[in-house]
Amino acid sequence: MLRSWSLNLTITHTSGLAVYLQIAQQIIDEIQRGRLAPSTAMPGTRDLSEKLKVNRKTVVLAYDELIAQGWLTTQSRRGTFVSADLPNFTALESASQVNDKIASSSEDTTGTQTLYQTSSASTIDFNDGIPDTRLIPCDTLSRAFRHILLGPKKANKLGYGDPRGSIALRQAIATMLNMERGLNVDENKVCTTRGSQMGIFLAARVLTKHDDYVVVEDLSYPPAREAFQSCGAKILTVGQDKYGIDVVALEKLCRKFPIKAIYVTPHHQFPTTVIMTAERRLKLLMLAKQYDFTIVEDDYDHEFHFSHRPVFPLASTNHGDRVIYVGSLSKVLAPGLRVGYLVASKAFIDQCAHEVMLIDRQGNSITELVVAELMISGEIKRHIRRTFKIYNERRNVLMNLVNSQLSDFVNFDEPSGGLAFWLRLNHGLNINEIEKNALNKNVRILPGTLFSASSQEVHAIRLGFGSLDVKELSLGIRKLRDAFCEKG
């Protein structure tokens, strides 16, 4: 096996410690520092002995010692590797640093970084609810890219274009929203973005000025809060319950502060998965009209609703341009394609286009044309139908696993949709210890505290299932149960 990088170790002949033990100890130190991650290929004994200028038997002795202690493993005809059963020490250190930072400041970006940190291949990552990129119809996607790349050369479609996005994609999005979500918009009220986060940021840029008041739910999406904060907004928070946002508390804030905007996720509240009731939706719209603020509605996973037909968005009502609607095709296809959209009045979209000109000039025209072709041909709709069945199966499997294996430790309300569960911990459990125990078993979970605007400890876990197949879900829950049991 080819090892791309050499391992730099130092031998001190005057230390009094046997050379093979020096080699072994330095390799252990490198593993604990996180430089040598689990499953990393080690240099061959001949190569390492030549580099260190020691006898090959000395290196063999060092490796044998490390294998005996469980730090290294050997694979027939492949070589020697750092044991895959070891915890990811880099991840453990990062988790510790994150907890310290969250405790010291509610305005840093630690929560965002932890929310999306990359896990090793051996880690079962119960993330915040991302889709499974293994389900992408790659053949269909590659054909569409080929068609777009070869087709429009003479038409010069791959040059500079509209900062709002290609008209083909904006028309396709408008048609989809009108037909399936009850909106009444055309392409002039749509701005395509690089994912929903860019849409939220554009909304924040256009809506808010320094010291404007923006309301979010106490448990909410950290990058959205930070987008408004980066534009100088002052963040106010309200609570939520099983019916959605606390509109009574919101009205009290409106009487006290000149609210400029509120950010909500009414379809599947992030992170708790609660659906905002019709009564709360109507009250929220009435408050927006009465106190003259704008609602930023993030409908981040509208397609994945399993119990009944998805509820129409707030943006489908006669809201008088008081709702800015943000959505994404990233979860339908793949986050890496970065296709989202923002829907608002034409005047607001024109302002968004100006902001796009300042930061990005325009989106990726090739990807936009590809996605437009897939929407018009019906391929995206067919893909949604296929993945819907798979995600529904995974949801049911996870629900059964949690009920059968974690019922002594957590309780939850069955989510009607979305790609994640919100598990509330039973009294007396320490979420930090459980998170650490889980990491030691190569399982990553997201403590509820990460989503709290006030950084108060939240005894809950958001458990994403979309990116894990049935086998991975079963193994992950079994290891998570072991992590809970270690508490006692």
Short mmCIF file of C-alpha atoms in Angstrom, two decimals:
data_model
loop_
_atom_site.label_atom_id
_atom_site.label_comp_id
_atom_site.label_asym_id
_atom_site.label_seq_id
_atom_site.Cartn_x
_atom_site.Cartn_y
_atom_site.Cartn_z
CA MET A 1 0.00 0.00 0.00
CA LEU A 2 1.27 3.48 -0.91
CA ARG A 3 1.76 5.82 2.06
CA SER A 4 1.81 9.40 0.80
CA TRP A 5 3.47 10.98 3.83
CA SER A 6 6.42 10.02 5.99
CA LEU A 7 6.27 9.71 9.78
CA ASN A 8 8.78 11.97 11.53
CA LEU A 9 10.08 10.51 14.80
CA THR A 10 13.17 11.42 16.84
CA ILE A 11 15.49 8.89 18.49
CA THR A 12 17.57 10.04 21.47
CA HIS A 13 20.39 7.60 22.11
CA THR A 14 21.27 9.21 25.46
CA SER A 15 17.80 8.98 26.98
CA GLY A 16 18.38 5.65 28.70
CA LEU A 17 15.11 4.29 27.24
CA ALA A 18 15.30 1.41 24.78
CA VAL A 19 15.02 2.62 21.18
CA TYR A 20 12.03 0.40 20.36
CA LEU A 21 10.18 1.82 23.39
CA GLN A 22 11.01 5.37 22.28
CA ILE A 23 9.49 4.60 18.88
CA ALA A 24 6.41 3.03 20.48
CA GLN A 25 5.89 5.92 22.90
CA GLN A 26 6.18 8.56 20.18
CA ILE A 27 3.64 6.74 18.01
CA ILE A 28 1.24 6.59 20.99
CA ASP A 29 1.77 10.33 21.52
CA GLU A 30 0.99 11.03 17.86
CA ILE A 31 -2.22 8.95 18.06
CA GLN A 32 -3.36 10.77 21.20
CA ARG A 33 -2.61 14.13 19.59
CA GLY A 34 -4.90 13.13 16.75
CA ARG A 35 -2.15 13.28 14.14
CA LEU A 36 -2.53 9.55 13.52
CA ALA A 37 -6.26 8.97 13.28
CA PRO A 38 -7.96 5.55 13.55
CA SER A 39 -7.34 3.34 10.47
CA THR A 40 -4.32 5.41 9.36
CA ALA A 41 -1.81 3.31 7.41
CA MET A 42 1.58 3.08 9.18
CA PRO A 43 4.91 3.06 7.32
CA GLY A 44 6.41 -0.33 6.63
CA THR A 45 9.05 -1.56 9.09
CA ARG A 46 11.77 -1.46 6.44
CA ASP A 47 10.94 2.11 5.38
CA LEU A 48 10.73 3.36 8.95
CA SER A 49 13.97 1.65 9.99
CA GLU A 50 15.81 3.23 7.05
CA LYS A 51 14.41 6.65 7.87
CA LEU A 52 15.33 6.37 11.58
CA LYS A 53 18.65 4.64 10.76
CA VAL A 54 17.98 1.78 13.16
CA ASN A 55 17.85 -1.97 12.74
CA ARG A 56 14.61 -3.23 11.23
CA LYS A 57 14.16 -5.64 14.16
CA THR A 58 13.97 -2.60 16.45
CA VAL A 59 10.99 -1.23 14.51
CA VAL A 60 9.39 -4.68 14.44
CA LEU A 61 9.71 -4.82 18.25
CA ALA A 62 8.07 -1.39 18.56
CA TYR A 63 5.19 -2.40 16.29
CA ASP A 64 4.72 -5.68 18.15
CA GLU A 65 4.50 -3.78 21.44
CA LEU A 66 1.91 -1.39 20.02
CA ILE A 67 -0.12 -4.26 18.55
CA ALA A 68 -0.07 -6.05 21.89
CA GLN A 69 -1.36 -2.89 23.62
CA GLY A 70 -4.12 -2.41 21.02
CA TRP A 71 -2.79 0.77 19.43
CA LEU A 72 -2.01 -0.86 16.08
CA THR A 73 -3.44 -3.74 14.06
CA THR A 74 -2.14 -5.72 11.11
CA GLN A 75 -4.03 -6.73 7.99
CA SER A 76 -2.80 -9.58 5.84
CA ARG A 77 -1.01 -8.36 2.70
CA ARG A 78 -2.03 -4.78 3.44
CA GLY A 79 0.24 -3.71 6.28
CA THR A 80 -0.03 -2.14 9.71
CA PHE A 81 -2.68 0.41 10.68
CA VAL A 82 -3.73 2.50 13.65
CA SER A 83 -6.52 0.51 15.29
CA ALA A 84 -9.97 1.43 13.95
CA ASP A 85 -11.44 0.72 17.42
CA LEU A 86 -9.64 3.68 18.99
CA PRO A 87 -11.62 6.89 19.60
CA ASN A 88 -11.01 9.89 17.39
CA PHE A 89 -8.89 11.96 19.78
CA THR A 90 -9.19 15.06 17.60
CA ALA A 91 -12.99 14.86 17.83
CA LEU A 92 -12.84 14.38 21.60
CA GLU A 93 -10.61 17.42 22.01
CA SER A 94 -12.86 19.49 19.75
CA ALA A 95 -15.95 18.48 21.73
CA SER A 96 -14.27 19.52 24.97
CA GLN A 97 -13.25 22.88 23.52
CA VAL A 98 -16.76 23.43 22.16
CA ASN A 99 -18.38 22.83 25.53
CA ASP A 100 -15.99 25.30 27.16
CA LYS A 101 -16.70 27.97 24.55
CA ILE A 102 -20.47 27.51 24.69
CA ALA A 103 -20.34 27.99 28.45
CA SER A 104 -18.30 31.20 28.13
CA SER A 105 -20.08 32.96 25.26
CA SER A 106 -23.45 32.86 23.54
CA GLU A 107 -22.35 34.94 20.55
CA ASP A 108 -19.42 32.98 19.12
CA THR A 109 -19.68 30.51 16.21
CA THR A 110 -18.77 27.38 18.15
CA GLY A 111 -22.25 25.90 17.77
CA THR A 112 -22.12 26.20 13.99
CA GLN A 113 -18.68 24.64 13.77
CA THR A 114 -19.71 21.70 15.95
CA LEU A 115 -23.00 21.27 14.10
CA TYR A 116 -21.17 20.58 10.87
CA GLN A 117 -17.78 19.17 11.87
CA THR A 118 -16.59 16.35 9.64
CA SER A 119 -16.64 12.91 11.21
CA SER A 120 -14.24 10.09 10.36
CA ALA A 121 -15.38 7.28 8.10
CA SER A 122 -15.57 4.93 11.08
CA THR A 123 -17.88 7.26 13.05
CA ILE A 124 -21.65 6.83 13.04
CA ASP A 125 -22.78 10.44 12.80
CA PHE A 126 -26.29 11.19 14.05
CA ASN A 127 -26.12 14.65 12.47
CA ASP A 128 -28.78 17.34 12.42
CA GLY A 129 -30.74 15.65 9.63
CA ILE A 130 -28.81 15.75 6.38
CA PRO A 131 -29.79 13.52 3.44
CA ASP A 132 -27.95 10.41 2.26
CA THR A 133 -25.78 11.38 -0.70
CA ARG A 134 -25.46 7.67 -1.56
CA LEU A 135 -29.02 7.86 -2.88
CA ILE A 136 -28.22 10.45 -5.56
CA PRO A 137 -29.11 9.23 -9.08
CA CYS A 138 -25.57 9.82 -10.32
CA ASP A 139 -26.20 8.45 -13.82
CA THR A 140 -29.14 10.80 -14.32
CA LEU A 141 -27.21 13.70 -12.86
CA SER A 142 -24.13 13.07 -15.01
CA ARG A 143 -26.27 12.86 -18.17
CA ALA A 144 -27.86 16.20 -17.33
CA PHE A 145 -24.46 17.81 -16.73
CA ARG A 146 -23.18 16.39 -20.01
CA HIS A 147 -26.20 17.69 -21.89
CA ILE A 148 -25.85 21.17 -20.40
CA LEU A 149 -22.08 21.33 -20.95
CA LEU A 150 -22.28 20.21 -24.58
CA GLY A 151 -25.53 21.92 -25.54
CA PRO A 152 -25.34 25.66 -24.85
CA LYS A 153 -21.86 26.52 -26.21
CA LYS A 154 -23.22 28.33 -29.23
CA ALA A 155 -25.94 30.00 -27.19
CA ASN A 156 -23.33 31.40 -24.77
CA LYS A 157 -25.37 30.28 -21.76
CA LEU A 158 -22.32 29.70 -19.57
CA GLY A 159 -21.18 33.32 -19.45
CA TYR A 160 -22.21 35.98 -16.95
CA GLY A 161 -25.89 35.91 -16.20
CA ASP A 162 -28.61 37.26 -13.95
CA PRO A 163 -27.52 37.54 -10.28
CA ARG A 164 -31.00 36.29 -9.34
CA GLY A 165 -30.15 33.01 -11.08
CA SER A 166 -30.94 31.47 -14.45
CA ILE A 167 -34.46 32.24 -15.63
CA ALA A 168 -35.07 28.55 -16.42
CA LEU A 169 -34.46 27.53 -12.81
CA ARG A 170 -36.41 30.44 -11.36
CA GLN A 171 -39.37 29.57 -13.55
CA ALA A 172 -39.13 25.90 -12.57
CA ILE A 173 -39.00 26.79 -8.86
CA ALA A 174 -41.94 29.20 -9.19
CA THR A 175 -44.01 26.52 -10.95
CA MET A 176 -43.17 23.95 -8.27
CA LEU A 177 -44.06 26.35 -5.43
CA ASN A 178 -47.34 27.40 -7.06
CA MET A 179 -48.45 23.85 -7.87
CA GLU A 180 -47.35 22.04 -4.70
CA ARG A 181 -47.13 24.63 -1.92
CA GLY A 182 -49.93 27.05 -2.69
CA LEU A 183 -47.81 30.12 -3.45
CA ASN A 184 -48.65 32.63 -6.18
CA VAL A 185 -45.31 33.83 -7.59
CA ASP A 186 -43.45 34.18 -10.87
CA GLU A 187 -39.74 34.13 -11.70
CA ASN A 188 -39.37 37.82 -10.78
CA LYS A 189 -40.15 36.99 -7.15
CA VAL A 190 -37.51 34.24 -6.93
CA CYS A 191 -33.77 34.55 -6.29
CA THR A 192 -31.70 31.38 -6.47
CA THR A 193 -28.98 30.99 -3.85
CA ARG A 194 -26.17 28.65 -2.89
CA GLY A 195 -28.30 26.76 -0.40
CA SER A 196 -30.85 28.01 2.12
CA GLN A 197 -28.18 29.52 4.37
CA MET A 198 -27.27 32.05 1.69
CA GLY A 199 -30.98 32.84 1.36
CA ILE A 200 -31.20 33.51 5.10
CA PHE A 201 -28.10 35.69 4.94
CA LEU A 202 -29.46 37.71 2.00
CA ALA A 203 -32.73 38.22 3.87
CA ALA A 204 -30.79 39.42 6.91
CA ARG A 205 -28.65 41.79 4.81
CA VAL A 206 -31.64 43.41 3.12
CA LEU A 207 -33.96 43.45 6.14
CA THR A 208 -31.83 44.52 9.06
CA LYS A 209 -29.64 47.43 10.00
CA HIS A 210 -27.37 47.85 12.99
CA ASP A 211 -29.26 47.57 16.31
CA ASP A 212 -32.49 46.34 14.71
CA TYR A 213 -34.36 43.79 16.84
CA VAL A 214 -34.80 40.31 15.41
CA VAL A 215 -36.68 37.51 17.20
CA VAL A 216 -35.79 33.82 17.09
CA GLU A 217 -37.06 30.90 19.12
CA ASP A 218 -34.76 30.02 21.99
CA LEU A 219 -34.13 26.65 20.38
CA SER A 220 -33.39 27.44 16.75
CA TYR A 221 -30.92 27.07 13.89
CA PRO A 222 -27.57 28.60 15.01
CA PRO A 223 -26.34 29.73 11.54
CA ALA A 224 -29.58 31.68 11.04
CA ARG A 225 -29.13 33.57 14.32
CA GLU A 226 -25.54 34.27 13.43
CA ALA A 227 -26.52 35.57 9.98
CA PHE A 228 -28.71 38.25 11.57
CA GLN A 229 -26.10 39.01 14.23
CA SER A 230 -23.45 39.49 11.54
CA CYS A 231 -25.64 42.24 10.08
CA GLY A 232 -25.72 44.05 13.43
CA ALA A 233 -29.11 42.82 14.64
CA LYS A 234 -29.94 42.45 18.32
CA ILE A 235 -31.34 38.98 18.94
CA LEU A 236 -34.40 38.51 21.16
CA THR A 237 -35.73 35.06 21.99
CA VAL A 238 -39.10 33.49 22.71
CA GLY A 239 -39.92 30.01 23.89
CA GLN A 240 -41.86 27.26 22.16
CA ASP A 241 -43.99 24.30 23.11
CA LYS A 242 -45.69 21.36 21.40
CA TYR A 243 -47.85 23.78 19.38
CA GLY A 244 -44.97 25.89 18.08
CA ILE A 245 -43.75 29.39 18.89
CA ASP A 246 -45.09 31.08 22.03
CA VAL A 247 -47.13 33.85 20.37
CA VAL A 248 -48.17 35.32 23.73
CA ALA A 249 -44.52 35.89 24.67
CA LEU A 250 -43.89 37.23 21.18
CA GLU A 251 -46.65 39.82 21.53
CA LYS A 252 -45.13 40.98 24.82
CA LEU A 253 -41.81 41.50 23.04
CA CYS A 254 -43.57 43.44 20.28
CA ARG A 255 -45.05 45.82 22.85
CA LYS A 256 -41.64 46.42 24.37
CA PHE A 257 -39.33 46.50 21.32
CA PRO A 258 -39.66 47.67 17.71
CA ILE A 259 -39.31 44.22 16.13
CA LYS A 260 -37.91 44.26 12.61
CA ALA A 261 -38.13 40.57 11.77
CA ILE A 262 -38.69 37.10 13.16
CA TYR A 263 -37.05 33.90 11.93
CA VAL A 264 -39.16 30.72 12.16
CA THR A 265 -39.25 27.12 10.87
CA PRO A 266 -43.00 26.40 11.20
CA HIS A 267 -43.23 23.25 9.11
CA HIS A 268 -40.70 21.17 11.09
CA GLN A 269 -39.41 23.39 13.87
CA PHE A 270 -35.64 23.24 14.07
CA PRO A 271 -34.46 21.45 16.16
CA THR A 272 -37.54 20.06 17.97
CA THR A 273 -39.45 18.91 14.79
CA VAL A 274 -42.76 20.41 16.11
CA ILE A 275 -45.32 21.60 13.53
CA MET A 276 -46.74 25.05 14.25
CA THR A 277 -50.52 24.80 14.60
CA ALA A 278 -52.94 26.71 12.38
CA GLU A 279 -53.98 28.90 15.32
CA ARG A 280 -50.39 29.91 16.05
CA ARG A 281 -49.72 30.55 12.35
CA LEU A 282 -52.69 32.90 12.07
CA LYS A 283 -51.70 34.72 15.26
CA LEU A 284 -48.13 35.13 13.99
CA LEU A 285 -49.39 36.63 10.72
CA MET A 286 -51.72 38.96 12.64
CA LEU A 287 -48.86 40.14 14.85
CA ALA A 288 -46.68 40.78 11.79
CA LYS A 289 -49.37 43.04 10.36
CA GLN A 290 -50.17 44.72 13.68
CA TYR A 291 -46.56 45.44 14.67
CA ASP A 292 -45.14 45.82 11.16
CA PHE A 293 -42.42 43.16 11.16
CA THR A 294 -41.31 40.66 8.53
CA ILE A 295 -41.43 36.88 8.92
CA VAL A 296 -38.47 34.93 7.51
CA GLU A 297 -39.90 31.46 6.94
CA ASP A 298 -37.29 28.71 6.53
CA ASP A 299 -38.95 25.66 4.96
CA TYR A 300 -35.77 23.59 4.90
CA ASP A 301 -37.21 20.07 4.37
CA HIS A 302 -40.77 20.50 3.11
CA GLU A 303 -40.65 17.34 0.97
CA PHE A 304 -40.09 14.93 3.85
CA HIS A 305 -43.41 14.78 5.64
CA PHE A 306 -44.61 11.27 6.46
CA SER A 307 -47.85 11.39 8.47
CA HIS A 308 -50.08 13.35 6.07
CA ARG A 309 -49.84 15.94 3.34
CA PRO A 310 -47.37 18.75 4.15
CA VAL A 311 -48.93 21.89 5.61
CA PHE A 312 -48.87 24.85 3.23
CA PRO A 313 -46.27 27.50 4.15
CA LEU A 314 -47.05 30.88 5.70
CA ALA A 315 -45.92 32.29 2.36
CA SER A 316 -48.97 30.72 0.70
CA THR A 317 -51.31 33.07 2.57
CA ASN A 318 -52.32 36.60 1.65
CA HIS A 319 -49.58 38.07 3.82
CA GLY A 320 -49.08 41.48 2.18
CA ASP A 321 -45.37 40.94 1.44
CA ARG A 322 -44.66 40.30 5.13
CA VAL A 323 -43.27 36.79 4.58
CA ILE A 324 -39.90 36.01 3.02
CA TYR A 325 -39.78 32.36 2.07
CA VAL A 326 -36.49 30.44 2.08
CA GLY A 327 -36.16 26.91 0.70
CA SER A 328 -33.60 24.48 -0.61
CA LEU A 329 -33.14 21.76 -3.18
CA SER A 330 -29.92 20.67 -1.46
CA LYS A 331 -31.67 18.11 0.74
CA VAL A 332 -33.64 16.76 -2.18
CA LEU A 333 -30.49 16.23 -4.27
CA ALA A 334 -27.27 16.71 -2.30
CA PRO A 335 -25.91 19.45 -0.01
CA GLY A 336 -22.79 19.64 -2.18
CA LEU A 337 -24.76 20.95 -5.17
CA ARG A 338 -25.73 24.10 -3.20
CA VAL A 339 -29.06 25.07 -4.71
CA GLY A 340 -31.51 27.09 -2.66
CA TYR A 341 -33.96 29.90 -3.25
CA LEU A 342 -35.52 32.94 -1.67
CA VAL A 343 -39.05 34.13 -2.49
CA ALA A 344 -40.29 37.65 -1.76
CA SER A 345 -41.67 40.74 -3.46
CA LYS A 346 -40.00 41.86 -6.70
CA ALA A 347 -38.55 44.92 -4.97
CA PHE A 348 -37.02 42.77 -2.24
CA ILE A 349 -35.62 40.29 -4.78
CA ASP A 350 -34.02 43.17 -6.70
CA GLN A 351 -32.26 44.23 -3.49
CA CYS A 352 -31.10 40.65 -2.99
CA ALA A 353 -29.70 40.67 -6.54
CA HIS A 354 -27.66 43.75 -5.62
CA GLU A 355 -26.23 41.94 -2.60
CA VAL A 356 -25.39 38.92 -4.75
CA MET A 357 -23.49 41.21 -7.13
CA LEU A 358 -21.35 42.35 -4.19
CA ILE A 359 -20.40 38.92 -2.87
CA ASP A 360 -20.74 36.36 -5.67
CA ARG A 361 -21.83 38.08 -8.95
CA GLN A 362 -24.08 35.11 -9.66
CA GLY A 363 -24.55 31.46 -8.79
CA ASN A 364 -23.18 28.43 -10.62
CA SER A 365 -24.95 28.70 -13.98
CA ILE A 366 -24.07 25.14 -15.00
CA THR A 367 -25.59 23.60 -11.86
CA GLU A 368 -28.63 25.88 -12.12
CA LEU A 369 -29.31 24.79 -15.71
CA VAL A 370 -28.84 21.14 -14.75
CA VAL A 371 -31.29 21.38 -11.85
CA ALA A 372 -33.78 23.26 -14.03
CA GLU A 373 -33.61 20.47 -16.62
CA LEU A 374 -34.12 17.82 -13.90
CA MET A 375 -37.13 19.70 -12.52
CA ILE A 376 -38.74 20.25 -15.91
CA SER A 377 -38.22 16.61 -16.97
CA GLY A 378 -39.73 15.31 -13.73
CA GLU A 379 -36.53 13.55 -12.62
CA ILE A 380 -36.39 15.42 -9.32
CA LYS A 381 -40.01 14.54 -8.57
CA ARG A 382 -39.27 10.86 -9.28
CA HIS A 383 -36.17 11.02 -7.09
CA ILE A 384 -38.20 12.51 -4.24
CA ARG A 385 -40.71 9.64 -4.48
CA ARG A 386 -37.91 7.05 -4.34
CA THR A 387 -36.06 8.61 -1.42
CA PHE A 388 -39.29 9.35 0.45
CA LYS A 389 -39.93 5.63 0.83
CA ILE A 390 -36.37 4.99 2.00
CA TYR A 391 -36.39 7.81 4.55
CA ASN A 392 -39.80 6.75 5.84
CA GLU A 393 -38.46 3.22 6.40
CA ARG A 394 -35.42 4.59 8.24
CA ARG A 395 -37.67 6.80 10.35
CA ASN A 396 -39.79 3.82 11.38
CA VAL A 397 -36.71 1.70 12.10
CA LEU A 398 -35.19 4.41 14.28
CA MET A 399 -38.45 4.91 16.14
CA ASN A 400 -38.61 1.19 16.95
CA LEU A 401 -34.94 1.13 17.96
CA VAL A 402 -35.33 4.10 20.31
CA ASN A 403 -38.47 2.60 21.86
CA SER A 404 -36.87 -0.81 22.38
CA GLN A 405 -33.34 0.19 23.42
CA LEU A 406 -33.40 3.75 24.78
CA SER A 407 -36.78 3.98 26.51
CA ASP A 408 -35.09 3.81 29.93
CA PHE A 409 -33.17 6.98 29.14
CA VAL A 410 -35.19 9.18 26.78
CA ASN A 411 -38.71 10.08 25.70
CA PHE A 412 -39.90 11.69 22.49
CA ASP A 413 -42.90 12.69 20.41
CA GLU A 414 -43.17 10.95 17.07
CA PRO A 415 -42.11 13.49 14.41
CA SER A 416 -44.54 13.90 11.53
CA GLY A 417 -41.73 14.75 9.15
CA GLY A 418 -38.15 15.79 8.70
CA LEU A 419 -35.01 13.71 8.89
CA ALA A 420 -34.35 13.88 12.63
CA PHE A 421 -35.78 13.02 16.06
CA TRP A 422 -35.79 15.22 19.17
CA LEU A 423 -35.03 13.01 22.19
CA ARG A 424 -35.61 14.43 25.67
CA LEU A 425 -33.34 12.95 28.32
CA ASN A 426 -34.86 11.55 31.50
CA HIS A 427 -34.11 13.32 34.76
CA GLY A 428 -30.65 12.82 36.25
CA LEU A 429 -28.71 12.08 33.05
CA ASN A 430 -25.65 14.16 32.20
CA ILE A 431 -25.69 15.07 28.52
CA ASN A 432 -21.98 15.97 28.48
CA GLU A 433 -20.96 12.58 29.86
CA ILE A 434 -23.22 10.79 27.41
CA GLU A 435 -21.78 12.75 24.48
CA LYS A 436 -18.25 11.89 25.59
CA ASN A 437 -19.10 8.21 26.11
CA ALA A 438 -20.66 8.10 22.65
CA LEU A 439 -17.59 9.67 21.01
CA ASN A 440 -15.44 7.04 22.69
CA LYS A 441 -17.55 4.47 20.85
CA ASN A 442 -17.27 6.32 17.53
CA VAL A 443 -20.82 7.68 17.70
CA ARG A 444 -21.48 11.41 17.32
CA ILE A 445 -24.62 13.05 18.70
CA LEU A 446 -25.79 16.67 18.85
CA PRO A 447 -26.71 17.88 22.37
CA GLY A 448 -29.66 20.24 22.54
CA THR A 449 -27.52 22.96 24.09
CA LEU A 450 -25.97 23.58 20.66
CA PHE A 451 -29.29 24.98 19.46
CA SER A 452 -30.04 27.25 22.42
CA ALA A 453 -29.79 30.99 21.77
CA SER A 454 -29.25 31.56 25.50
CA SER A 455 -26.66 28.74 25.75
CA GLN A 456 -28.54 27.27 28.68
CA GLU A 457 -28.13 23.51 29.07
CA VAL A 458 -30.84 21.63 27.21
CA HIS A 459 -31.39 18.01 28.24
CA ALA A 460 -32.18 16.73 24.78
CA ILE A 461 -30.54 15.34 21.65
CA ARG A 462 -31.29 15.95 17.98
CA LEU A 463 -30.80 12.60 16.27
CA GLY A 464 -30.61 12.73 12.49
CA PHE A 465 -31.33 9.53 10.57
CA GLY A 466 -31.44 10.49 6.90
CA SER A 467 -27.79 9.81 6.10
CA LEU A 468 -27.66 6.41 7.87
CA ASP A 469 -28.95 3.13 6.47
CA VAL A 470 -30.77 0.52 8.57
CA LYS A 471 -27.59 -1.35 9.50
CA GLU A 472 -25.85 1.87 10.60
CA LEU A 473 -28.88 2.96 12.59
CA SER A 474 -29.02 -0.36 14.43
CA LEU A 475 -25.31 -0.30 15.29
CA GLY A 476 -25.44 3.36 16.27
CA ILE A 477 -28.36 2.95 18.66
CA ARG A 478 -26.76 -0.13 20.23
CA LYS A 479 -23.57 1.84 20.88
CA LEU A 480 -25.57 4.82 22.10
CA ARG A 481 -27.36 2.57 24.58
CA ASP A 482 -23.95 1.45 25.86
CA ALA A 483 -22.99 5.12 26.21
CA PHE A 484 -26.11 5.77 28.33
CA CYS A 485 -25.45 2.68 30.46
CA GLU A 486 -21.90 3.82 31.27
CA LYS A 487 -23.46 6.77 33.10
CA GLY A 488 -24.57 4.48 35.92
#
